[in-house]
Amino acid sequence: MTLEDTPTRRQLIGSALGAAVTLAGASQLFGSADRVAALSSAVMRPGAATKPAVRLAITDKLTFPVDANPIYGTLVCLNNFGGRSTANGPCSHNGVDIGNDKVSGRGRPLLACVDGVVHKDEAFSTGGLTRILRDGIGTYYRYHHLDSYESSLKEGDPVTAGQVIGTMGNTGNTVWSHLHFEIWQDSLTPSRATIIDPVPRLWFPHGVTLRAPTACAT
Ligand SMILES: [Zn+2]
């Protein structure tokens, strides 16, 4: 007969629920002072577990798309998705801008934010030199204003999160060297895509400042 089969245990559970169990009865059943103490504690404090709960660390945060090593200078991420401009009010901005706080960040390594592939390399008059990554579920990560592509990579090549994919620059419509970073879900066609705020998705390394923008940055 197993412990679970004994009428005594069923009775004990029923008693415990009614907070009427006796330590003598529990001691006879379990034969362990520790178990009795734990049970007693649980009975005295309804809802308390005999072991601390463990929260599993499940995260889908993206690798920060710029190398945060301070040897390249202090990094700032403008919290300007959707045009959160304290100076100009609403303005159109589909991503966030990440750049150096003081000295120019031109040439700073840009990193793959996710495991995926190089989907497309393209140059725009506004976005400048652009590299787009795609992950396994059809989300696109757009890197704009690059100074240069990592030349060992070409369209279709796999990338691993944290891998250097290019360098920060100021190509296109911008006045400072920075990364304009966007996340497009499902499609690169504006009418079909859902463009989301990267900030909640990013894992911010120590030392990177998230700052409210003062203008409608590009
Ligand atoms: Zn921008």
Short mmCIF file of C-alpha atoms and ligand atoms in Angstrom, two decimals:
data_model
loop_
_atom_site.label_atom_id
_atom_site.label_comp_id
_atom_site.label_asym_id
_atom_site.label_seq_id
_atom_site.Cartn_x
_atom_site.Cartn_y
_atom_site.Cartn_z
CA MET A 1 0.00 0.00 0.00
CA THR A 2 1.41 3.33 -0.95
CA LEU A 3 1.20 6.41 1.12
CA GLU A 4 -1.23 7.98 -1.31
CA ASP A 5 -3.57 5.02 -0.94
CA THR A 6 -3.94 5.21 2.78
CA PRO A 7 -7.22 6.49 4.04
CA THR A 8 -5.21 8.16 6.75
CA ARG A 9 -3.53 10.47 4.18
CA ARG A 10 -6.83 11.35 2.58
CA GLN A 11 -8.21 12.07 5.97
CA LEU A 12 -5.12 14.10 6.75
CA ILE A 13 -5.49 16.21 3.61
CA GLY A 14 -9.11 16.78 4.43
CA SER A 15 -8.17 17.73 7.93
CA ALA A 16 -5.40 20.01 6.74
CA LEU A 17 -7.81 21.85 4.50
CA GLY A 18 -9.91 22.38 7.55
CA ALA A 19 -6.84 23.39 9.54
CA ALA A 20 -7.60 20.66 12.06
CA VAL A 21 -4.65 18.29 11.63
CA THR A 22 -2.70 17.25 14.71
CA LEU A 23 1.07 16.96 14.77
CA ALA A 24 0.78 13.55 16.43
CA GLY A 25 -1.23 12.19 13.53
CA ALA A 26 1.11 13.67 10.95
CA SER A 27 4.11 12.33 12.76
CA GLN A 28 2.74 8.82 12.70
CA LEU A 29 1.97 9.10 9.02
CA PHE A 30 5.21 10.61 7.73
CA GLY A 31 7.66 9.58 10.43
CA SER A 32 9.78 12.64 9.73
CA ALA A 33 10.10 15.66 11.91
CA ASP A 34 10.97 17.81 8.91
CA ARG A 35 7.93 16.73 6.94
CA VAL A 36 5.74 17.29 9.96
CA ALA A 37 7.22 20.72 10.51
CA ALA A 38 6.68 21.59 6.87
CA LEU A 39 3.14 20.32 6.92
CA SER A 40 2.47 22.12 10.14
CA SER A 41 3.81 25.32 8.65
CA ALA A 42 1.66 24.89 5.58
CA VAL A 43 -1.38 24.31 7.70
CA MET A 44 -0.70 27.29 9.89
CA ARG A 45 -0.16 29.53 6.86
CA PRO A 46 -2.65 28.57 4.18
CA GLY A 47 -1.24 29.00 0.71
CA ALA A 48 2.40 28.82 1.82
CA ALA A 49 4.57 26.38 -0.12
CA THR A 50 7.02 24.02 1.53
CA LYS A 51 9.68 25.20 -0.93
CA PRO A 52 10.27 28.67 -2.34
CA ALA A 53 8.68 29.18 -5.74
CA VAL A 54 11.13 29.43 -8.61
CA ARG A 55 10.29 31.77 -11.48
CA LEU A 56 11.77 30.54 -14.71
CA ALA A 57 13.66 33.25 -16.61
CA ILE A 58 11.98 33.07 -19.99
CA THR A 59 12.87 36.04 -22.13
CA ASP A 60 12.68 36.85 -25.80
CA LYS A 61 14.65 40.07 -25.52
CA LEU A 62 16.75 41.02 -28.50
CA THR A 63 20.48 41.53 -28.39
CA PHE A 64 21.21 45.25 -28.39
CA PRO A 65 21.95 46.14 -32.04
CA VAL A 66 24.97 48.31 -31.24
CA ASP A 67 28.14 47.18 -29.52
CA ALA A 68 27.89 48.78 -26.09
CA ASN A 69 31.56 48.40 -25.24
CA PRO A 70 32.53 51.74 -23.65
CA ILE A 71 35.79 51.82 -25.61
CA TYR A 72 33.61 53.15 -28.45
CA GLY A 73 32.08 55.86 -26.25
CA THR A 74 28.87 56.20 -24.23
CA LEU A 75 25.72 55.03 -25.98
CA VAL A 76 22.35 56.73 -25.94
CA CYS A 77 19.08 55.32 -27.24
CA LEU A 78 16.45 57.91 -28.04
CA ASN A 79 13.02 56.69 -26.99
CA ASN A 80 11.46 58.14 -30.11
CA PHE A 81 9.38 55.42 -31.72
CA GLY A 82 6.29 57.04 -33.19
CA GLY A 83 7.81 60.45 -32.80
CA ARG A 84 7.96 60.89 -29.07
CA SER A 85 9.48 64.28 -29.37
CA THR A 86 9.43 66.53 -26.34
CA ALA A 87 10.25 69.52 -28.52
CA ASN A 88 8.14 68.95 -31.61
CA GLY A 89 5.27 66.80 -30.44
CA PRO A 90 4.00 64.04 -32.72
CA CYS A 91 6.16 63.21 -35.70
CA SER A 92 6.58 60.18 -37.85
CA HIS A 93 9.33 57.87 -36.72
CA ASN A 94 9.17 54.12 -37.17
CA GLY A 95 12.10 53.19 -35.00
CA VAL A 96 14.57 54.31 -32.39
CA ASP A 97 17.86 56.12 -32.83
CA ILE A 98 20.95 54.80 -31.09
CA GLY A 99 24.16 56.75 -31.14
CA ASN A 100 27.06 58.07 -29.19
CA ASP A 101 26.46 60.64 -26.52
CA LYS A 102 29.42 62.87 -27.30
CA VAL A 103 32.19 61.82 -29.63
CA SER A 104 31.20 60.53 -33.05
CA GLY A 105 30.13 56.92 -33.14
CA ARG A 106 30.98 56.52 -36.79
CA GLY A 107 32.51 53.11 -37.35
CA ARG A 108 31.09 51.60 -34.17
CA PRO A 109 30.19 47.92 -34.65
CA LEU A 110 26.55 47.06 -35.23
CA LEU A 111 25.41 43.66 -34.03
CA ALA A 112 22.81 41.18 -35.17
CA CYS A 113 19.97 41.48 -32.67
CA VAL A 114 18.70 37.98 -33.32
CA ASP A 115 19.58 34.69 -34.92
CA GLY A 116 18.46 34.91 -38.52
CA VAL A 117 19.65 35.75 -42.00
CA VAL A 118 20.73 38.81 -43.93
CA HIS A 119 17.51 39.44 -45.82
CA LYS A 120 18.50 42.44 -47.90
CA ASP A 121 21.11 45.13 -48.36
CA GLU A 122 19.78 48.33 -49.82
CA ALA A 123 20.51 52.06 -50.03
CA PHE A 124 17.85 54.73 -49.53
CA SER A 125 18.05 58.50 -49.88
CA THR A 126 16.51 58.83 -46.43
CA GLY A 127 17.65 55.71 -44.61
CA GLY A 128 21.05 55.58 -46.22
CA LEU A 129 23.01 52.35 -46.34
CA THR A 130 20.61 49.76 -44.98
CA ARG A 131 20.92 46.15 -43.93
CA ILE A 132 17.79 44.15 -43.09
CA LEU A 133 17.84 40.94 -41.05
CA ARG A 134 15.02 38.42 -40.85
CA ASP A 135 14.38 35.91 -38.10
CA GLY A 136 12.72 32.50 -38.29
CA ILE A 137 9.19 33.79 -37.70
CA GLY A 138 9.16 36.48 -40.37
CA THR A 139 10.12 39.53 -38.37
CA TYR A 140 12.42 42.02 -40.05
CA TYR A 141 15.04 44.15 -38.32
CA ARG A 142 16.11 47.23 -40.24
CA TYR A 143 19.48 48.88 -39.69
CA HIS A 144 19.83 52.29 -41.33
CA HIS A 145 22.50 54.96 -41.90
CA LEU A 146 25.33 52.40 -41.93
CA ASP A 147 28.84 53.54 -42.63
CA SER A 148 29.72 50.13 -44.03
CA TYR A 149 28.47 46.57 -44.30
CA GLU A 150 30.37 43.73 -42.71
CA SER A 151 31.83 42.55 -45.99
CA SER A 152 31.98 38.88 -45.07
CA LEU A 153 28.17 38.79 -45.08
CA LYS A 154 25.89 38.90 -48.08
CA GLU A 155 22.16 38.51 -48.63
CA GLY A 156 20.95 35.09 -47.54
CA ASP A 157 23.81 34.44 -45.13
CA PRO A 158 22.91 33.27 -41.63
CA VAL A 159 23.75 35.50 -38.69
CA THR A 160 23.96 34.81 -35.00
CA ALA A 161 22.80 37.27 -32.36
CA GLY A 162 25.73 39.44 -31.36
CA GLN A 163 27.60 38.99 -34.64
CA VAL A 164 28.97 42.14 -36.27
CA ILE A 165 26.94 42.99 -39.37
CA GLY A 166 28.28 46.45 -40.18
CA THR A 167 29.29 49.77 -38.72
CA MET A 168 27.44 52.85 -37.54
CA GLY A 169 27.44 55.83 -39.87
CA ASN A 170 25.58 58.88 -41.11
CA THR A 171 24.58 57.92 -44.64
CA GLY A 172 21.18 59.12 -45.85
CA ASN A 173 19.10 61.83 -44.26
CA THR A 174 20.78 62.38 -40.93
CA VAL A 175 23.06 64.87 -39.27
CA TRP A 176 24.74 62.56 -36.78
CA SER A 177 26.25 59.12 -36.83
CA HIS A 178 23.74 56.75 -35.34
CA LEU A 179 21.76 53.61 -35.96
CA HIS A 180 18.12 54.04 -36.90
CA PHE A 181 16.64 50.69 -35.93
CA GLU A 182 13.19 49.38 -36.85
CA ILE A 183 11.25 46.16 -36.29
CA TRP A 184 8.68 45.13 -38.89
CA GLN A 185 6.51 42.12 -38.17
CA ASP A 186 5.26 39.82 -40.92
CA SER A 187 6.20 41.91 -43.95
CA LEU A 188 8.33 44.68 -45.40
CA THR A 189 5.30 46.06 -47.23
CA PRO A 190 4.00 48.96 -45.14
CA SER A 191 0.34 48.08 -45.67
CA ARG A 192 0.89 44.52 -44.43
CA ALA A 193 3.51 45.05 -41.77
CA THR A 194 3.09 45.79 -38.12
CA ILE A 195 5.88 48.13 -37.11
CA ILE A 196 6.57 47.90 -33.41
CA ASP A 197 8.46 49.90 -30.83
CA PRO A 198 11.88 48.28 -30.39
CA VAL A 199 12.42 49.57 -26.85
CA PRO A 200 10.39 46.91 -24.99
CA ARG A 201 12.02 44.22 -27.11
CA LEU A 202 15.62 45.21 -26.51
CA TRP A 203 17.91 43.99 -23.83
CA PHE A 204 19.65 47.16 -22.68
CA PRO A 205 23.28 46.61 -21.72
CA HIS A 206 24.67 48.31 -18.65
CA GLY A 207 25.62 51.90 -19.39
CA VAL A 208 23.22 52.53 -22.26
CA THR A 209 20.95 55.50 -21.53
CA LEU A 210 17.37 55.60 -22.73
CA ARG A 211 16.61 59.24 -23.32
CA ALA A 212 13.59 61.24 -24.39
CA PRO A 213 14.33 62.97 -27.70
CA THR A 214 14.25 66.72 -28.04
CA ALA A 215 13.49 66.77 -31.75
CA CYS A 216 12.00 64.64 -34.51
CA ALA A 217 15.16 62.78 -35.28
CA THR A 218 15.57 60.81 -38.46
ZN ZN B 1 15.64 57.56 -36.67
#
